[in-house]
PDB file of N, CA, C and O in Angstrom:
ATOM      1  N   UNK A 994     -59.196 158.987 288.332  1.00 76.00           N
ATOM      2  CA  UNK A 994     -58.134 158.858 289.306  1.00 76.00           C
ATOM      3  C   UNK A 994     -56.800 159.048 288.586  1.00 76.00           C
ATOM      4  O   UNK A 994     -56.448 158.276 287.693  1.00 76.00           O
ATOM      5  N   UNK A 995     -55.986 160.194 289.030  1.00 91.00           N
ATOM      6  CA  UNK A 995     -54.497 160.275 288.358  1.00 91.00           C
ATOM      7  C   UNK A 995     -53.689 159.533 289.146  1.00 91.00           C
ATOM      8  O   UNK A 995     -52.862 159.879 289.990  1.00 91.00           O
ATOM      9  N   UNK A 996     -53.995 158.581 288.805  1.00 94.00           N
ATOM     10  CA  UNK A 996     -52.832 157.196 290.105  1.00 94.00           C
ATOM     11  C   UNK A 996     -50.890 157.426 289.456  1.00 94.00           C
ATOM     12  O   UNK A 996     -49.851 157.183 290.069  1.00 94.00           O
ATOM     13  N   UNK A 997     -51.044 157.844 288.360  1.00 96.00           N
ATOM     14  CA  UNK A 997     -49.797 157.872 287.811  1.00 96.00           C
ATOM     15  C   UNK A 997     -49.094 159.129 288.864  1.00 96.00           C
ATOM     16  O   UNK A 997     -47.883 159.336 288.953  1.00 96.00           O
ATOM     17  N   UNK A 998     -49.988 159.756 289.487  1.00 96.00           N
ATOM     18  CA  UNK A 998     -49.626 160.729 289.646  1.00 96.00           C
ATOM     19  C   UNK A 998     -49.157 160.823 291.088  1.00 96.00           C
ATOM     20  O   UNK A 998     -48.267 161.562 291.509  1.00 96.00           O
ATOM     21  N   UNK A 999     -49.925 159.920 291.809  1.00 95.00           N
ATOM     22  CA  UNK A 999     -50.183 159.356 293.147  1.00 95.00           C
ATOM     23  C   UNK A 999     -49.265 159.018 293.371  1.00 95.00           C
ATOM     24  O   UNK A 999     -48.746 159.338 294.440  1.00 95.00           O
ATOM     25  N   UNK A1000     -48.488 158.033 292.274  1.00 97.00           N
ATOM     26  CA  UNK A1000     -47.112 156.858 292.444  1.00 97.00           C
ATOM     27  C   UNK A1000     -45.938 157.973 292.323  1.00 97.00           C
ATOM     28  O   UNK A1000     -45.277 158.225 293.331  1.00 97.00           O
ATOM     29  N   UNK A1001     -45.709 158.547 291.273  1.00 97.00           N
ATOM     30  CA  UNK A1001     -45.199 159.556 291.309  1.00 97.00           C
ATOM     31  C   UNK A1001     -44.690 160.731 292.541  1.00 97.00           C
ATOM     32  O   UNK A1001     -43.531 160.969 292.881  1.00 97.00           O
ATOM     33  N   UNK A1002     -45.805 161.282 293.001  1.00 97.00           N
ATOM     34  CA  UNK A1002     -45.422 161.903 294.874  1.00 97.00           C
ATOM     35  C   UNK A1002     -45.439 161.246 295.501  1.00 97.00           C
ATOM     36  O   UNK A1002     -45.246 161.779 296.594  1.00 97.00           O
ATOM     37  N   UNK A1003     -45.592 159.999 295.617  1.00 97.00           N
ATOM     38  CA  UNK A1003     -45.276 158.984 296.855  1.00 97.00           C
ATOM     39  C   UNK A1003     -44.140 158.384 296.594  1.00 97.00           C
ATOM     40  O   UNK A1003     -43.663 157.601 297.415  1.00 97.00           O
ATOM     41  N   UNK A1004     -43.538 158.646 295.437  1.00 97.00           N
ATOM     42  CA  UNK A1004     -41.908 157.935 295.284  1.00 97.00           C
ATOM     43  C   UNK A1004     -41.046 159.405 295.706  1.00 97.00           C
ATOM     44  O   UNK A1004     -40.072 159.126 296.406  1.00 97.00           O
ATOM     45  N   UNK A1005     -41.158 160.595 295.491  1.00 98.00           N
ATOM     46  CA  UNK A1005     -41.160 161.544 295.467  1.00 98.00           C
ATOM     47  C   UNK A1005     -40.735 161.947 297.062  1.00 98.00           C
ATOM     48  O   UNK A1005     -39.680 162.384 297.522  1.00 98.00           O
ATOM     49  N   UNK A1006     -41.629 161.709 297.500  1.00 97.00           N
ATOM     50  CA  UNK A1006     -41.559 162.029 299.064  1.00 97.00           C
ATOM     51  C   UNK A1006     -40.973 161.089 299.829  1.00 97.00           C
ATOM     52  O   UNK A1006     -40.230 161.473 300.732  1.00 97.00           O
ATOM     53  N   UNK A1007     -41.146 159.949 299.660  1.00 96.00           N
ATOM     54  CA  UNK A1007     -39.865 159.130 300.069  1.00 96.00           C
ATOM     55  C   UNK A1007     -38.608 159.001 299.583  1.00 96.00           C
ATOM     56  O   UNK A1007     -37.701 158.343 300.092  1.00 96.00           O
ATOM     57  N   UNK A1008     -38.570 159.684 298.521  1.00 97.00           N
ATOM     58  CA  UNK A1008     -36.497 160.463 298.082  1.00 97.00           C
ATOM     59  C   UNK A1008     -36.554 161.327 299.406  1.00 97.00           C
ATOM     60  O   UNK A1008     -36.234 160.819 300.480  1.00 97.00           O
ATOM     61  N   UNK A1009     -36.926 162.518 299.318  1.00 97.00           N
ATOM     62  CA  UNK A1009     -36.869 163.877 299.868  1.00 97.00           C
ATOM     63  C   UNK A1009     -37.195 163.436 301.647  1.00 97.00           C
ATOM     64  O   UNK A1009     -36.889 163.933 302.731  1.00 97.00           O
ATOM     65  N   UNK A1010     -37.599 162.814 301.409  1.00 97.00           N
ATOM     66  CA  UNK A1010     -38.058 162.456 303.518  1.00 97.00           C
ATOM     67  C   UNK A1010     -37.257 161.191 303.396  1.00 97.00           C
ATOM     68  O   UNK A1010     -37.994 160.218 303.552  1.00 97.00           O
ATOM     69  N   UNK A1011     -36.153 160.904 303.197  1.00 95.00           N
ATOM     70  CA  UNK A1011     -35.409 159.586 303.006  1.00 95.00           C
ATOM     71  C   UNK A1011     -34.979 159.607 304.410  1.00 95.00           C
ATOM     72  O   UNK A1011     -34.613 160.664 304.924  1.00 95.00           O
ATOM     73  N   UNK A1012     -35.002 158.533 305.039  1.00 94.00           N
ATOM     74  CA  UNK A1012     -34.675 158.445 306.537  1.00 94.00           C
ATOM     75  C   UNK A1012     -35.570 158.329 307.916  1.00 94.00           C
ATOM     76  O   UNK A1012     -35.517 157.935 309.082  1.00 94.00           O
ATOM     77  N   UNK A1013     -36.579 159.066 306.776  1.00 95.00           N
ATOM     78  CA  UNK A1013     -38.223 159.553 308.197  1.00 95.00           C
ATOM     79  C   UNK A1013     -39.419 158.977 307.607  1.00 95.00           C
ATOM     80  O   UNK A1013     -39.689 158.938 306.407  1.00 95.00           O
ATOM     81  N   UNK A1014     -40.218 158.464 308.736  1.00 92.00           N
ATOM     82  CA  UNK A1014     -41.188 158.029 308.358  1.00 92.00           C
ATOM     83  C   UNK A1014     -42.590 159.248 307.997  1.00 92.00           C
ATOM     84  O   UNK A1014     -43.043 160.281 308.491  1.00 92.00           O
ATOM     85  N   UNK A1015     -42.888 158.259 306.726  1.00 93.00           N
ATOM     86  CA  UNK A1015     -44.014 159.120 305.629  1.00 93.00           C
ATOM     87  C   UNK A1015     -44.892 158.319 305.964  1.00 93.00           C
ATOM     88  O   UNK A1015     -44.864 157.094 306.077  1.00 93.00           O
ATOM     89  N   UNK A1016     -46.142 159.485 306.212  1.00 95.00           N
ATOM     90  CA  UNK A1016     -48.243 158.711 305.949  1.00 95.00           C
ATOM     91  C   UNK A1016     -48.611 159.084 305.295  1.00 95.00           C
ATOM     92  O   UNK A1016     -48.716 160.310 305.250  1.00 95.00           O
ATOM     93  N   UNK A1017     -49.091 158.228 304.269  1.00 96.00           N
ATOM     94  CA  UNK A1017     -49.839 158.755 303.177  1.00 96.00           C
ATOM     95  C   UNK A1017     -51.074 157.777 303.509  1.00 96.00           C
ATOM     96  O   UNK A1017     -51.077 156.592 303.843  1.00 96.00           O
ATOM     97  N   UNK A1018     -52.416 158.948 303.241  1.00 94.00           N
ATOM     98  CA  UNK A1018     -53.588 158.369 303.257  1.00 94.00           C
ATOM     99  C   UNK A1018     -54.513 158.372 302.050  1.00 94.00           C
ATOM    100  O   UNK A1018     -54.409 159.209 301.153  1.00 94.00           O
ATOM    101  N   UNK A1019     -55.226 157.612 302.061  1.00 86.00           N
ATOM    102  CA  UNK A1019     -56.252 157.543 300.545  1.00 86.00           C
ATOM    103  C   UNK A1019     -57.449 157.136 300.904  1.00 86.00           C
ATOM    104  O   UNK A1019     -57.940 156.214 301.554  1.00 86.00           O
ATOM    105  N   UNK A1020     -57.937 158.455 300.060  1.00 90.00           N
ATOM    106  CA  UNK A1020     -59.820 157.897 300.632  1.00 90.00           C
ATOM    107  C   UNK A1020     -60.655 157.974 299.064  1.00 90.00           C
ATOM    108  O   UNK A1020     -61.003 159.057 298.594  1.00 90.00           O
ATOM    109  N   UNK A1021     -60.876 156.809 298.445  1.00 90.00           N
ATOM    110  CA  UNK A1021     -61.980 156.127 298.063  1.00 90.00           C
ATOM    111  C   UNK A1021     -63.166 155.591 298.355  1.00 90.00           C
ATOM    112  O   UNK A1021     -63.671 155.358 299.454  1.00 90.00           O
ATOM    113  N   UNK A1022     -63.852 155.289 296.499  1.00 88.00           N
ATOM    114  CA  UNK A1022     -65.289 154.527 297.111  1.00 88.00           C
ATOM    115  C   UNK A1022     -64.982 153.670 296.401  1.00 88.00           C
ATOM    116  O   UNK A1022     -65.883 152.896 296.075  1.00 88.00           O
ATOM    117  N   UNK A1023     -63.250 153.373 295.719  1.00 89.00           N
ATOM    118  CA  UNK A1023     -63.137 151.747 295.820  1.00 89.00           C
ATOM    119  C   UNK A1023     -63.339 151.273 293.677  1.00 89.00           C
ATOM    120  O   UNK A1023     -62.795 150.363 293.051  1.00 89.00           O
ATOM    121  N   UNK A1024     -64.027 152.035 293.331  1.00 89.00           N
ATOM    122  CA  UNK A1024     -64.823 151.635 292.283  1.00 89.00           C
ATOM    123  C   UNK A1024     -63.425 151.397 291.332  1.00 89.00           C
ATOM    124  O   UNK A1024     -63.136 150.319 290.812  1.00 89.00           O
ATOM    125  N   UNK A1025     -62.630 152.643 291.225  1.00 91.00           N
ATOM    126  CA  UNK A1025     -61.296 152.281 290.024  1.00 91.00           C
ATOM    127  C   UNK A1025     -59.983 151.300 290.654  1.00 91.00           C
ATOM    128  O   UNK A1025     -59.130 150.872 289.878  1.00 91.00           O
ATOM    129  N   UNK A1026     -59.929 151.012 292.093  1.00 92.00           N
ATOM    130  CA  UNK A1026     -58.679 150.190 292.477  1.00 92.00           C
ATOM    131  C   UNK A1026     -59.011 149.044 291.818  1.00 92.00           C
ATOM    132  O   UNK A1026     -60.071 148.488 291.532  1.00 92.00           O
ATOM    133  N   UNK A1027     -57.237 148.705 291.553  1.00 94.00           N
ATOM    134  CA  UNK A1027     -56.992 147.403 290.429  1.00 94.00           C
ATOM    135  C   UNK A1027     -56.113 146.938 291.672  1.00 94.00           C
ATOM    136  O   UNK A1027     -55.890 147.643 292.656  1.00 94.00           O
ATOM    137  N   UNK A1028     -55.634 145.601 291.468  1.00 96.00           N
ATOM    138  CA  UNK A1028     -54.899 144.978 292.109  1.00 96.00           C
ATOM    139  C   UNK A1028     -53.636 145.177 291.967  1.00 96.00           C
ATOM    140  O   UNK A1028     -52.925 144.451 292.662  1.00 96.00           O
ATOM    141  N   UNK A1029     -53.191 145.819 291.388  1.00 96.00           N
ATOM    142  CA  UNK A1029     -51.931 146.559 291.175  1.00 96.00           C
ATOM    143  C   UNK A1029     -52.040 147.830 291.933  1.00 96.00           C
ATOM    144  O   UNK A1029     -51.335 148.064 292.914  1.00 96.00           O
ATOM    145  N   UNK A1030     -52.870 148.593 291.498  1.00 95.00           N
ATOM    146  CA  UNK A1030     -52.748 149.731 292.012  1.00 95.00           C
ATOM    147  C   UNK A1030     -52.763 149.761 293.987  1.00 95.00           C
ATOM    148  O   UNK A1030     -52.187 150.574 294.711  1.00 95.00           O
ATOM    149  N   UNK A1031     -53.596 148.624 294.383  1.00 94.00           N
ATOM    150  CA  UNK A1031     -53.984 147.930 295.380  1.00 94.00           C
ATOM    151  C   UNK A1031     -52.507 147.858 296.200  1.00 94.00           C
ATOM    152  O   UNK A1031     -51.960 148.360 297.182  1.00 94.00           O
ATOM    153  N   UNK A1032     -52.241 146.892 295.125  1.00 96.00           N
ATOM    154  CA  UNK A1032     -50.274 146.282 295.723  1.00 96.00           C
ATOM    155  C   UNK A1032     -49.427 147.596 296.350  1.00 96.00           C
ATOM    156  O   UNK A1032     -48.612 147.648 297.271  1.00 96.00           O
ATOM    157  N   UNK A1033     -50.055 148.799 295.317  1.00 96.00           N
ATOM    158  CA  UNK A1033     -48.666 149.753 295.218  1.00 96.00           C
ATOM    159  C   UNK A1033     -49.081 150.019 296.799  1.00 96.00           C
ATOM    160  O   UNK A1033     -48.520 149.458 297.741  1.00 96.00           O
ATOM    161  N   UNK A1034     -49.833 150.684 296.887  1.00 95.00           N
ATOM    162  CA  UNK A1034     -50.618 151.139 298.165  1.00 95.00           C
ATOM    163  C   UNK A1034     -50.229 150.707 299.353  1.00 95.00           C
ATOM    164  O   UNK A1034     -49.712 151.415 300.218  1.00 95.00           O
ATOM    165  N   UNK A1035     -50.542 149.151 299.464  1.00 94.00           N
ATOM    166  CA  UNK A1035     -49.823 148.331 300.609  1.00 94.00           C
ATOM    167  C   UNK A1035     -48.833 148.476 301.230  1.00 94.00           C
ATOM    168  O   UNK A1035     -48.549 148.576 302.423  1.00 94.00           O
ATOM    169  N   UNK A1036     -47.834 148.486 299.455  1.00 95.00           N
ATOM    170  CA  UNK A1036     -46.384 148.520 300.097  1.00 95.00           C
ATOM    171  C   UNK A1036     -45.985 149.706 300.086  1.00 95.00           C
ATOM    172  O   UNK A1036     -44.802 149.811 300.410  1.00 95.00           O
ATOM    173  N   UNK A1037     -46.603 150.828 299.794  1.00 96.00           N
ATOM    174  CA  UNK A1037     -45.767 152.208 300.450  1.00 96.00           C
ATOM    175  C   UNK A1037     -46.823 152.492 301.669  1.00 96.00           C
ATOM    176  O   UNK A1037     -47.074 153.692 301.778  1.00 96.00           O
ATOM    177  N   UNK A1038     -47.421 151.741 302.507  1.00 94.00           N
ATOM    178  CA  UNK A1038     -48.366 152.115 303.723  1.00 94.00           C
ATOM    179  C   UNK A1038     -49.294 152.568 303.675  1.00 94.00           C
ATOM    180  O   UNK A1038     -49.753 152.802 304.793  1.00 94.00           O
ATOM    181  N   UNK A1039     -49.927 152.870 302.837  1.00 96.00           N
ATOM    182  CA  UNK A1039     -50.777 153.871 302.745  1.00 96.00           C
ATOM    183  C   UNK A1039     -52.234 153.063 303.376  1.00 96.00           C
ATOM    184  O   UNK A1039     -52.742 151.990 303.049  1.00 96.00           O
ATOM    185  N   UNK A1040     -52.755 154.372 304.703  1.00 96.00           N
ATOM    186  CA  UNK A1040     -53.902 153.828 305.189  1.00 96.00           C
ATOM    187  C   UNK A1040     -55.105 154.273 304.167  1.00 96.00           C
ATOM    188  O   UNK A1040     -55.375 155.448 303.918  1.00 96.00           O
ATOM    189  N   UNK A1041     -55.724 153.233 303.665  1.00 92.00           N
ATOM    190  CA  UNK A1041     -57.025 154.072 302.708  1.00 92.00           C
ATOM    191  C   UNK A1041     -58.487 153.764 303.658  1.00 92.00           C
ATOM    192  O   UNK A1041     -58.534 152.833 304.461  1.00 92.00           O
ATOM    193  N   UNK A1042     -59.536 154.620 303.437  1.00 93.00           N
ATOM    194  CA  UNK A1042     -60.423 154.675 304.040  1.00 93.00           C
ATOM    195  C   UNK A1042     -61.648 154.527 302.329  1.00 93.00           C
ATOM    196  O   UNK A1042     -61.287 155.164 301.340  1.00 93.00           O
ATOM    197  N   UNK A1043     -62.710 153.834 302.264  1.00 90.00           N
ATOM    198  CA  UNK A1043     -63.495 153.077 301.435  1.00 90.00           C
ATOM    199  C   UNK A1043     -64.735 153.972 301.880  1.00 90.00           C
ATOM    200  O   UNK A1043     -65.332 153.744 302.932  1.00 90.00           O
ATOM    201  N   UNK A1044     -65.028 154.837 301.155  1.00 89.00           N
ATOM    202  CA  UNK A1044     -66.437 155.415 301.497  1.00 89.00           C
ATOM    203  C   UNK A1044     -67.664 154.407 300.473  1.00 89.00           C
ATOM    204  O   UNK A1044     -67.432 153.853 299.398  1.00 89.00           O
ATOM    205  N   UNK A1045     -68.862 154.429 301.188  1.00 85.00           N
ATOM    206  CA  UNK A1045     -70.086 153.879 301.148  1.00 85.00           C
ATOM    207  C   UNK A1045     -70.805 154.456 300.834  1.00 85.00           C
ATOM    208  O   UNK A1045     -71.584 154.609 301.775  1.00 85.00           O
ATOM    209  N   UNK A1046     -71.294 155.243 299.546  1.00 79.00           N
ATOM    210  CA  UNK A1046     -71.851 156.451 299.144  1.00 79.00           C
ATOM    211  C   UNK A1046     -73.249 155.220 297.764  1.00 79.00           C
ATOM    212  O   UNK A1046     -73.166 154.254 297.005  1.00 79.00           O
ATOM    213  N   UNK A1047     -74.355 156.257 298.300  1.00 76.00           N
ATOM    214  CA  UNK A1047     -75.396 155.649 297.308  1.00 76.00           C
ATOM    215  C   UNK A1047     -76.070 155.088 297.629  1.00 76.00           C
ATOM    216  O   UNK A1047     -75.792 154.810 298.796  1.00 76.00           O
ATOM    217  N   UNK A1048     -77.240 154.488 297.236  1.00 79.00           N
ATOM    218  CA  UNK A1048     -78.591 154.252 297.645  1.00 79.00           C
ATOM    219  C   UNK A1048     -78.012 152.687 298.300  1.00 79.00           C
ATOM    220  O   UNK A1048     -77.124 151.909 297.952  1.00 79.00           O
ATOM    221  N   UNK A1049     -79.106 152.707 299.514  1.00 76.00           N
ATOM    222  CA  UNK A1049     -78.702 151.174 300.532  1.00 76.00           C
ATOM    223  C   UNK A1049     -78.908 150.348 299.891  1.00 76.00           C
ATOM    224  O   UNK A1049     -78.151 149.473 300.312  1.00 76.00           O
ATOM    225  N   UNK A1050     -79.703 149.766 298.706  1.00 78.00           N
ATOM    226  CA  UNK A1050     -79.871 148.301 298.198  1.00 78.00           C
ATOM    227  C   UNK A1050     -78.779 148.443 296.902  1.00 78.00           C
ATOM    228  O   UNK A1050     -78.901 147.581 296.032  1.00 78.00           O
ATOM    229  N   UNK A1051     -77.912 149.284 296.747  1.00 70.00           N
ATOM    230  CA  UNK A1051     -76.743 149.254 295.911  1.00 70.00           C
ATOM    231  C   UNK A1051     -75.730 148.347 296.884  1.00 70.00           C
ATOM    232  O   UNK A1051     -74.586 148.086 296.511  1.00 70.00           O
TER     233      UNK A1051
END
């Protein structure tokens, strides 16, 4: 995950769209989010969607 990179165009696009509302979405299976990275997410909106991938008794 290039999260540096993530934070980066999402600070990015809220310079440049300053005034208008931005969606940013994120779709994971969850495994590398940290609670930081978690936080950032929250507070710039971002809807994430958690995929469920892999055998059912995982």
């Amino acid at each position: 995950m290039a999260f540096d990179l993530i934070k980066e165009c999402t600070l990015y696009a809220e310079k440049i769209f300053e005034g208008r509302k931005v969606l940013f979405n994120f779709t994971t299976n969850g495994t590398l989010l940290t609670k930081d990275k978690v936080d950032f997410l929250v507070q710039h909106g971002f809807t994430m969607l958690i995929s469920l991938d892999g055998p059912e008794d995982v």
